[in-house]
Short mmCIF file of C-alpha atoms in Angstrom, two decimals:
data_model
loop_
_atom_site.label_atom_id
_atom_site.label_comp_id
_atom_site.label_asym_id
_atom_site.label_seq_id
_atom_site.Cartn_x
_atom_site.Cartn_y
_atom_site.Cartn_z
CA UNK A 1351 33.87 11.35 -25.10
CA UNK A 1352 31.92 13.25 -22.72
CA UNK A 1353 29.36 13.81 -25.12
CA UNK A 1354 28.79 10.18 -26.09
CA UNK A 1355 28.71 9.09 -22.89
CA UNK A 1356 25.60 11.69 -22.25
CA UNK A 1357 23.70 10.10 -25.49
CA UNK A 1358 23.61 6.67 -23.00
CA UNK A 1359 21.91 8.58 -19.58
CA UNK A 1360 18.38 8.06 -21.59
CA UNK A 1361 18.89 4.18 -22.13
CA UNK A 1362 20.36 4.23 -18.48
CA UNK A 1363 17.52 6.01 -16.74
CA UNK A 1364 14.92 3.64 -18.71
CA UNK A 1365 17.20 0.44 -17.96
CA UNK A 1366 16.99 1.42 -14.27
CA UNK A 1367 13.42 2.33 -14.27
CA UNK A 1368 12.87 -1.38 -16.00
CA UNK A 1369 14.81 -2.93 -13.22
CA UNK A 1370 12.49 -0.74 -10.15
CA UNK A 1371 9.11 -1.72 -12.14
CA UNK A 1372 10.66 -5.35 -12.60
CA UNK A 1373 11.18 -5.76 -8.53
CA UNK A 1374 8.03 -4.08 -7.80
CA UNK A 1375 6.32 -6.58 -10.22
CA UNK A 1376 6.95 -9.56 -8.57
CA UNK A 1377 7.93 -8.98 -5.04
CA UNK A 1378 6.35 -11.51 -3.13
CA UNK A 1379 4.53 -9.09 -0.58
CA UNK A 1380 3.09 -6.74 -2.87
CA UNK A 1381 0.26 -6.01 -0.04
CA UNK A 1382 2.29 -6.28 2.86
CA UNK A 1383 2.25 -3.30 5.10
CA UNK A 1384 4.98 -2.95 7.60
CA UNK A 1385 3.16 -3.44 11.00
CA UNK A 1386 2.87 -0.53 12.77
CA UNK A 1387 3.26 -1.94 16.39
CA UNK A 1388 7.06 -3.45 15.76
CA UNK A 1389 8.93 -3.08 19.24
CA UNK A 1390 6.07 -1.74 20.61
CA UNK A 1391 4.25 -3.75 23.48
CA UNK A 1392 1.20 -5.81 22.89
CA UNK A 1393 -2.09 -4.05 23.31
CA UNK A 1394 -3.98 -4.62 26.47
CA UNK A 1395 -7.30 -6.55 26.33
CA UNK A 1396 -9.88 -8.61 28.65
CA UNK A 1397 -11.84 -11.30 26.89
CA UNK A 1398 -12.61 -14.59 27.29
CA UNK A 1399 -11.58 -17.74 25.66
CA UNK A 1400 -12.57 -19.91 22.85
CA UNK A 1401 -12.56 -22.66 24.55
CA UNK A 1402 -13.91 -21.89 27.93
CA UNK A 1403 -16.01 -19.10 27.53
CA UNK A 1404 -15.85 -18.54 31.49
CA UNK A 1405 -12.56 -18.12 31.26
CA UNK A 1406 -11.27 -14.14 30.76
CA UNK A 1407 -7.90 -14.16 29.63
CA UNK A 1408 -5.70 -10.58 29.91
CA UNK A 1409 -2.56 -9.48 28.23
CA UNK A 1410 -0.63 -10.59 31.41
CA UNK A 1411 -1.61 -14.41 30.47
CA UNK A 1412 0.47 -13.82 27.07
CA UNK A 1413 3.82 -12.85 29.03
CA UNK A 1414 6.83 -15.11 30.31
CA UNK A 1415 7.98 -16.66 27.25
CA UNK A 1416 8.87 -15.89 23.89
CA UNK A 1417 5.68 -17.24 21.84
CA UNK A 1418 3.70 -16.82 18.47
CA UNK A 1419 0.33 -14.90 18.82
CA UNK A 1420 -1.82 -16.56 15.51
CA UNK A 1421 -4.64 -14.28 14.72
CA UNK A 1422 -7.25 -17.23 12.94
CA UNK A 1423 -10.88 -17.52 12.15
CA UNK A 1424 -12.80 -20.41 10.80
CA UNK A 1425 -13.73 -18.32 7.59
CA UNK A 1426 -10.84 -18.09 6.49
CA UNK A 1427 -9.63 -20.52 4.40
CA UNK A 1428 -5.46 -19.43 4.23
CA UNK A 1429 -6.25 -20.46 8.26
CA UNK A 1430 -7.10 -23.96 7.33
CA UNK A 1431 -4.28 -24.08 5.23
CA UNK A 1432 -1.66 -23.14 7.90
CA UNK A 1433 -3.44 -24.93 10.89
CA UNK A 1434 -1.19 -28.64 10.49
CA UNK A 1435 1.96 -26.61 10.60
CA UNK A 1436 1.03 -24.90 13.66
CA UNK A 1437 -0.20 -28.19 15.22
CA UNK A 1438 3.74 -29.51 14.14
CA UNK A 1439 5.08 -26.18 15.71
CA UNK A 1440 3.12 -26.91 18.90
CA UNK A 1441 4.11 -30.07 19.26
CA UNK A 1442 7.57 -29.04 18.87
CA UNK A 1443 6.80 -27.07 21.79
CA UNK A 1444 6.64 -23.48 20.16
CA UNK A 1445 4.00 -21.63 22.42
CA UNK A 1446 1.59 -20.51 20.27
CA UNK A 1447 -1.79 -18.23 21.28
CA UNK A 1448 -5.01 -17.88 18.76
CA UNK A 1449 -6.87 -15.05 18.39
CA UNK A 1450 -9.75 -15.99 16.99
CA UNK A 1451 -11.03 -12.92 14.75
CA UNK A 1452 -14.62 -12.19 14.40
CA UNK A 1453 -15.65 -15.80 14.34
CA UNK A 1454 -18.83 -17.88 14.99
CA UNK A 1455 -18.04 -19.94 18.40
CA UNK A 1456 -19.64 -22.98 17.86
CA UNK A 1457 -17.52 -23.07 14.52
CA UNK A 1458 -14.20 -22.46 16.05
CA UNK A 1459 -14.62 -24.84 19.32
CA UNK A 1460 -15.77 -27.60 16.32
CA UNK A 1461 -12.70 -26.56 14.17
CA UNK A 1462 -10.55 -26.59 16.97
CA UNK A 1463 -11.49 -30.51 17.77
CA UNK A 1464 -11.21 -31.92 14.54
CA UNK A 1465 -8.19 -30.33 13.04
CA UNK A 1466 -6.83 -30.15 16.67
CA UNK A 1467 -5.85 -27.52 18.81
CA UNK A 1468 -2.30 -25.97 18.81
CA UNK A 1469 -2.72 -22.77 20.50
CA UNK A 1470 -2.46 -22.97 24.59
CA UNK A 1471 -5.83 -21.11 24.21
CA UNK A 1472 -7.60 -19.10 21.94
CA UNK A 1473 -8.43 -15.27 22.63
CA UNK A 1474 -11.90 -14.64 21.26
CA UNK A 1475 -12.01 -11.64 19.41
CA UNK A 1476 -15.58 -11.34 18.84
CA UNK A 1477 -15.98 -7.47 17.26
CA UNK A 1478 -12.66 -7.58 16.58
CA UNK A 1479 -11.55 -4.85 19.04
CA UNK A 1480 -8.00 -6.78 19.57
CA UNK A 1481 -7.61 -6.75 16.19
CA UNK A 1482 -7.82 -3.34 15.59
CA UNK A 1483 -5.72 -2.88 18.38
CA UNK A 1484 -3.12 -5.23 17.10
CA UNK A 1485 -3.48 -3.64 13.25
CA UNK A 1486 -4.57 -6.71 11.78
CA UNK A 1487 -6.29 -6.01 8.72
CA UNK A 1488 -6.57 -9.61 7.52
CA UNK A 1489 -6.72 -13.11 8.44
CA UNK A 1490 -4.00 -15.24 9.00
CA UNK A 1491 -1.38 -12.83 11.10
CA UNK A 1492 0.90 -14.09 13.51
CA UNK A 1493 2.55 -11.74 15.27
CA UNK A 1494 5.94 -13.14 17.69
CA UNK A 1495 5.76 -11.73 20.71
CA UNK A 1496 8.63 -11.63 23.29
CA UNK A 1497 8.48 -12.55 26.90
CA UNK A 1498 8.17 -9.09 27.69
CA UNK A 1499 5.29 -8.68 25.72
CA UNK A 1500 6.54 -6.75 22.30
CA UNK A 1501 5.91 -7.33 19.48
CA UNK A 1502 8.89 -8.31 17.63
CA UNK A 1503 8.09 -9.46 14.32
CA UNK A 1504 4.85 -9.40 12.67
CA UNK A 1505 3.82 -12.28 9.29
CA UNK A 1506 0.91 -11.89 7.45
CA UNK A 1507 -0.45 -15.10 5.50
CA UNK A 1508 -0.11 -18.41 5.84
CA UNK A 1509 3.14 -19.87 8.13
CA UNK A 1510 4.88 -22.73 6.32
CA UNK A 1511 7.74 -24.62 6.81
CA UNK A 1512 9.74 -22.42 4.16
CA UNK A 1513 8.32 -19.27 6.29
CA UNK A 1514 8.93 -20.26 10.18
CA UNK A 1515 12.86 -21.46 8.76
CA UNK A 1516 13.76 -18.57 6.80
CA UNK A 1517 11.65 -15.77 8.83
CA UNK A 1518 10.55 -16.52 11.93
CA UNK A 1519 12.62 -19.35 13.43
CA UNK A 1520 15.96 -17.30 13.36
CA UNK A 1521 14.35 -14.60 15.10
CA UNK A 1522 12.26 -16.93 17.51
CA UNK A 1523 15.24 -18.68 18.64
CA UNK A 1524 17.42 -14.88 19.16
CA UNK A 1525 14.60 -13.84 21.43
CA UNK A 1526 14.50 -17.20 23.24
CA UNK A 1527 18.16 -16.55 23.58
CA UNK A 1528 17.64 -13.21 24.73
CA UNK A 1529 14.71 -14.19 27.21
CA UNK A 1530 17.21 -16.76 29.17
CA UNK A 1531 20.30 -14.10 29.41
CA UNK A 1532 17.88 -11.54 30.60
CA UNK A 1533 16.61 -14.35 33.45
CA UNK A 1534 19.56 -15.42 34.28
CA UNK A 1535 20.69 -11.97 34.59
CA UNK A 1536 17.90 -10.91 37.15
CA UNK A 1537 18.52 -14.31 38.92
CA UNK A 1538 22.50 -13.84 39.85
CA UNK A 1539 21.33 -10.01 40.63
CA UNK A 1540 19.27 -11.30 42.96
CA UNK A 1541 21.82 -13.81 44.03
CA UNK A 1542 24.32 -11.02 44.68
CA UNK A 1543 22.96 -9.70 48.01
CA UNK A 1544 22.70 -12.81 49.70
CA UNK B 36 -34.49 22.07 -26.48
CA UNK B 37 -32.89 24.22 -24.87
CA UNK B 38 -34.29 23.28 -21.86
CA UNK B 39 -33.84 19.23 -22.46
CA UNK B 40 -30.09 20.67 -22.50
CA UNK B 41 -30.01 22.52 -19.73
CA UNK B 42 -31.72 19.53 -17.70
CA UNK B 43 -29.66 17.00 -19.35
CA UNK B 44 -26.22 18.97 -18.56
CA UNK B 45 -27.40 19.42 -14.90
CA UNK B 46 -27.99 15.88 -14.73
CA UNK B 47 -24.67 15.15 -15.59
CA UNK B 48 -23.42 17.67 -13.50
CA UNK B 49 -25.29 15.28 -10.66
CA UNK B 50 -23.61 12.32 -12.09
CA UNK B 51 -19.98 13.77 -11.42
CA UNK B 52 -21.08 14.22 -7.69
CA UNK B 53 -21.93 10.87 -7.42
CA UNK B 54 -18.29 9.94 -6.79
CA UNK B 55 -18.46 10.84 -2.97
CA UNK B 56 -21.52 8.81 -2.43
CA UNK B 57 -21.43 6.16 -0.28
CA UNK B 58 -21.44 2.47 -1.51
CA UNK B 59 -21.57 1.27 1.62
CA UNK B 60 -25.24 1.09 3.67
CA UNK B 61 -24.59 1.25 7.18
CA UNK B 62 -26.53 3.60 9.35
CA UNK B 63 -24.46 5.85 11.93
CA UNK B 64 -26.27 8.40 14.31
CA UNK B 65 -24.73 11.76 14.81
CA UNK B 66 -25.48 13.97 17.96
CA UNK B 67 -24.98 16.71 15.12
CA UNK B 68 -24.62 17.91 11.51
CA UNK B 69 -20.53 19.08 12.50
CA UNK B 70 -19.96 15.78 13.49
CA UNK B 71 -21.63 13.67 10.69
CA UNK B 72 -19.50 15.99 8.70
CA UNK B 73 -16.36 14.88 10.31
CA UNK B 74 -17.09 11.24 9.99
CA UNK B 75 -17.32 11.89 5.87
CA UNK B 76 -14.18 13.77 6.13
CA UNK B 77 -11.98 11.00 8.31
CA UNK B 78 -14.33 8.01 6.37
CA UNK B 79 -12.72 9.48 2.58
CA UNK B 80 -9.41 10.49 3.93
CA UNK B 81 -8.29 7.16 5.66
CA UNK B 82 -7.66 4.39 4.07
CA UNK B 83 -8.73 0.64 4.14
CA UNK B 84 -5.38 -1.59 4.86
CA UNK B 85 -7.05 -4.75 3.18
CA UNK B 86 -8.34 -3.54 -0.15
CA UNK B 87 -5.73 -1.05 -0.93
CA UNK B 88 -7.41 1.61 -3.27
CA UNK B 89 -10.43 2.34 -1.62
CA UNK B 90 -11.31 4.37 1.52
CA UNK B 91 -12.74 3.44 4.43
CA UNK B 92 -15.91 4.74 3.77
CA UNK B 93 -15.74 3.30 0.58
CA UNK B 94 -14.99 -0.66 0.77
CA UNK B 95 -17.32 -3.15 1.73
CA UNK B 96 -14.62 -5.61 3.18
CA UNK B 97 -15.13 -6.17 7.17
CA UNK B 98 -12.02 -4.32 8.44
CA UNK B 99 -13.44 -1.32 6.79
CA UNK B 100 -16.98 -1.95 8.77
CA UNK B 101 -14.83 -1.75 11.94
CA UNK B 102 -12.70 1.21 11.44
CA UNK B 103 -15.97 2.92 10.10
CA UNK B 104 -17.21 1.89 13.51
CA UNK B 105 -14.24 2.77 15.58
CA UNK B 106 -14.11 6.03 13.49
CA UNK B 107 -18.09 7.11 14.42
CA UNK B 108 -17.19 5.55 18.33
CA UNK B 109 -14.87 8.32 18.26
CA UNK B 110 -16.62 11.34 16.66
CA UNK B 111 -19.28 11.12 18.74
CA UNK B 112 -16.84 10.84 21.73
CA UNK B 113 -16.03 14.11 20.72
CA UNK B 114 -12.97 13.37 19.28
CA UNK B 115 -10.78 15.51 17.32
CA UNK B 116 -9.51 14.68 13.66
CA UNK B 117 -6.00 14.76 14.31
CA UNK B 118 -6.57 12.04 17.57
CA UNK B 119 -8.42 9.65 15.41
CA UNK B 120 -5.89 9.94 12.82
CA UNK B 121 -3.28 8.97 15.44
CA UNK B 122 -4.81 6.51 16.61
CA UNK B 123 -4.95 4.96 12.78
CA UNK B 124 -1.37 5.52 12.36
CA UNK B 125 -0.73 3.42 15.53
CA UNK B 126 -2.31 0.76 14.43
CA UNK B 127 -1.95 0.47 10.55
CA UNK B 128 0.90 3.08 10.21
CA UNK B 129 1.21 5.61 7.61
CA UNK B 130 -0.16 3.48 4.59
CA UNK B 131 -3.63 4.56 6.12
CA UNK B 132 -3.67 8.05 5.13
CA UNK B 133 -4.14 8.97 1.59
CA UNK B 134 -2.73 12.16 2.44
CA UNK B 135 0.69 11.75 3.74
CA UNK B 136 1.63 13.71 6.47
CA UNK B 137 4.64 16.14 6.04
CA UNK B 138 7.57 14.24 7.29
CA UNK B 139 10.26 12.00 7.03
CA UNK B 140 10.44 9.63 3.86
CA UNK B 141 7.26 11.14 3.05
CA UNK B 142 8.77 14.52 2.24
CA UNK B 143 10.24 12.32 -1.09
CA UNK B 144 5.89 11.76 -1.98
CA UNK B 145 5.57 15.79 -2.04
CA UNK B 146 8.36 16.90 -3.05
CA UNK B 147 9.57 14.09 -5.72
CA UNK B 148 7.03 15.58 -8.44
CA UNK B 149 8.39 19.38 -7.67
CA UNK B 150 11.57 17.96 -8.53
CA UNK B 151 11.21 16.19 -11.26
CA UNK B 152 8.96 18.92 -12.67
CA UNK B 153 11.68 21.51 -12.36
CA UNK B 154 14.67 19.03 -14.28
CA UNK B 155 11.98 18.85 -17.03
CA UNK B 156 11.63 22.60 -16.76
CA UNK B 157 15.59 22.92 -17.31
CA UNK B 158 15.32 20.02 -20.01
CA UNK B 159 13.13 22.19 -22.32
CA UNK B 160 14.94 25.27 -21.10
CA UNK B 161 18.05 24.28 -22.51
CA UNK B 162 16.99 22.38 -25.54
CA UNK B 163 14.96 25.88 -26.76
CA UNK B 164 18.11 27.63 -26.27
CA UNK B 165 20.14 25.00 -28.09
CA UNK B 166 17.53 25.54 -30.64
CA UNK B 167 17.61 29.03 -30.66
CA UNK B 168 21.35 29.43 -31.69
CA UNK B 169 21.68 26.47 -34.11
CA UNK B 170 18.82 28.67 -36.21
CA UNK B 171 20.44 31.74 -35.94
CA UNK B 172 23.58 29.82 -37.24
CA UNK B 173 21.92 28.51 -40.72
CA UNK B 174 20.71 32.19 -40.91
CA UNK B 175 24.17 33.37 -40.65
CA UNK B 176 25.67 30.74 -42.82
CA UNK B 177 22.70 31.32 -45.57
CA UNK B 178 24.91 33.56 -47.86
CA UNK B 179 27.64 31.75 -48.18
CA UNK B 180 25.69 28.22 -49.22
CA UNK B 181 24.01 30.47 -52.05
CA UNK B 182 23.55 28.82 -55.39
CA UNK B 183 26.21 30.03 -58.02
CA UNK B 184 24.81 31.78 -61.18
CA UNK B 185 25.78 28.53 -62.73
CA UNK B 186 23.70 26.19 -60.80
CA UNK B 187 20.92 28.25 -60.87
CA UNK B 188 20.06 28.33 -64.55
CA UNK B 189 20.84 24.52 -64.15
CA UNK B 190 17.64 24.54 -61.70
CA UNK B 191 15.91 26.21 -63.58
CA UNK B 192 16.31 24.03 -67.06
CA UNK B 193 15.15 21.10 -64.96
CA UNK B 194 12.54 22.32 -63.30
CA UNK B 195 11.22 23.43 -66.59
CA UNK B 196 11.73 20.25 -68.00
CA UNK B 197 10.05 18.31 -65.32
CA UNK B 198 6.94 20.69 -66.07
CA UNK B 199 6.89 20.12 -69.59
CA UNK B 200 6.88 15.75 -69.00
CA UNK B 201 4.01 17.11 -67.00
CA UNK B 202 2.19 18.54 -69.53
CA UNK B 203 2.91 15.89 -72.17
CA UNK B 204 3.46 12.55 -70.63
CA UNK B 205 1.87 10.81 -68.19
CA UNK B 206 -1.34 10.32 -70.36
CA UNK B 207 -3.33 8.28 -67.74
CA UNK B 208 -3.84 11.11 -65.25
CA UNK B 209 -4.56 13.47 -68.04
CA UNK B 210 -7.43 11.58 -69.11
CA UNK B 211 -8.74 11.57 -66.13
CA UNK B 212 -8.72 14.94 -65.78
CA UNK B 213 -10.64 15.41 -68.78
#
């Protein structure tokens, strides 16, 4: 019995082999890489904005509330593809922040009028020095980003409805969760004294 | 000729070398030879998180540009190798390194092939031994399979009939041996 048993471990190690090459084949995120910079706090940067290239935004402007950080460029055309959901997301009053990566200005202030403008402003990344920073090795990433400042979750490609629902909204809406405890902590501790 | 070989073989020989060239053309000043050095060695070791199989040094794609840039920032800061490396594995995590380091889940990358090598290496151990004893047994059990006296003249008459329809019949092959 033994014996015959021990004739099958060939067909058993090849059936399970089949089944790892079979899941390799056609997972959906074959190029995904696990970001490096989960629950670790957002790089700090100084650069200006997209919009108002007076304007220097820090990694302070990012913090208070839980909010997608949308790392876009005009040349990419996954970006355009994305954009009208996260106009819909904006107007559902997700905050969302650009980065625009290695872009050309007059390009992203023109794409930013006619396909409108989601993000409460857009970082410009010129050299892409916040980029590296951040580990983005590719155009769209949107990184969710508590109100602390970490990094809590980190897509790469293009954010659809299917992807904010099953991904991102669940843990949007924990941290959101989270954020308001945490407030409402500090405010009755500083209630308590008086 | 012998020196056409000789030059041709050589040229080859340059040809096999050609592998660590760079495709890329971007033009990086060094304060000195030690450190261009370094920037080969960190450009070929790390690798490029967009287009998976090639280097830094290697791929064309932008990222690449900029961690080539961030890498020769760094060198001639007087950087060490094991720094920059960090700061690579901060950013992009241990997929950058084509080397993996020594630790954790990656112990499974260096030591997976060991193992495996060594279960093949018991395999065929035990397999030759198997071997070894099942044709000792046939030698052992030779004598008593022997062919009677009876059966052997019984060979015999056959296999001297099948030479003689040899010899006779089969007339086709014949002729075309003659």
């Amino acid at each position: 019995m033994n014996r015959r048993l021990k004739l099958f471990l060939p067909l058993a190690i090849f059936l399970s082999l089949c089944l790892m090459f079979y899941i390799a084949l056609f997972r959906d995120n074959k190029g995904e890489l696990p970001s490096a910079l989960l629950d670790s706090p957002l790089p700090s940067f100084s650069l200006t904005t997209v919009k108002n290239p007076a304007r220097t935004v820090t990694r302070d402007d990012l913090l208070g509330e839980v909010a997608l950080l949308n790392v876009w460029a005009t040349w990419c055309p996954a970006c355009r593809v994305e954009h009208p959901y996260l106009v819909d997301l904006a107007n559902k009053g997700v905050p969302i922040y650009g980065v625009n990566y290695k872009d050309d200005q007059p390009e992203a202030r023109k794409w930013l009028k006619v396909l409108h403008d989601p993000y409460r402003f857009s970082i410009n990344d010129q050299d892409g020095s916040l980029g590296i920073n951040l580990g983005v090795y590719g155009a769209p990433e949107t990184y969710l980003i508590d109100h602390q400042g970490m990094i809590r979750y980190k897509h790469v490609g293009i954010v659809d409805a299917n992807v904010w629902k099953n991904d991102i909204e669940p843990k949007y809406r924990a941290l959101v969760e989270q954020a308001q405890q945490s407030n409402s902590g500090e405010n009755s501790s500083e209630a308590d004294p008086s | 000729m012998r020196k056409v070989l000789i030059q041709s073989l050589l040229a080859f020989t340059a040809l096999l070398f050609m592998g660590s060239a760079y495709a890329t053309i971007d033009s990086y000043e060094f304060d000195n030879a030690a450190q261009e050095q370094q920037f080969f060695e960190l450009t070929n070791e790390l690798r490029c998180p967009k287009c998976q199989n090639q280097t830094i040094g290697d791929s064309n794609a932008p990222i690449a540009q900029d961690l080539r840039r961030e890498v020769h920032r760094m060198v001639v800061d007087g950087t060490d190798n094991d720094t920059v490396i960090d700061f690579m594995l901060a950013r992009y995590g241990d997929f950058v390194l084509y080397k993996p380091r020594w630790t954790g889940v990656n112990l499974v990358l260096w030591l997976g092939p060991v193992f495996l090598l060594l279960i093949g290496l018991i395999v065929v151990l035990m397999v030759a031994r198997k071997h070894k004893t099942s044709v000792v047994n046939t030698q052992d059990a030779m004598p008593e399979e022997a062919l009677t006296e009876e059966q052997e003249k019984a060979l015999e008459r056959r296999l001297q009939q099948f030479q003689s329809d040899e010899e006779s019949g089969n007339p086709s092959s014949g002729e075309k041996e003659a």
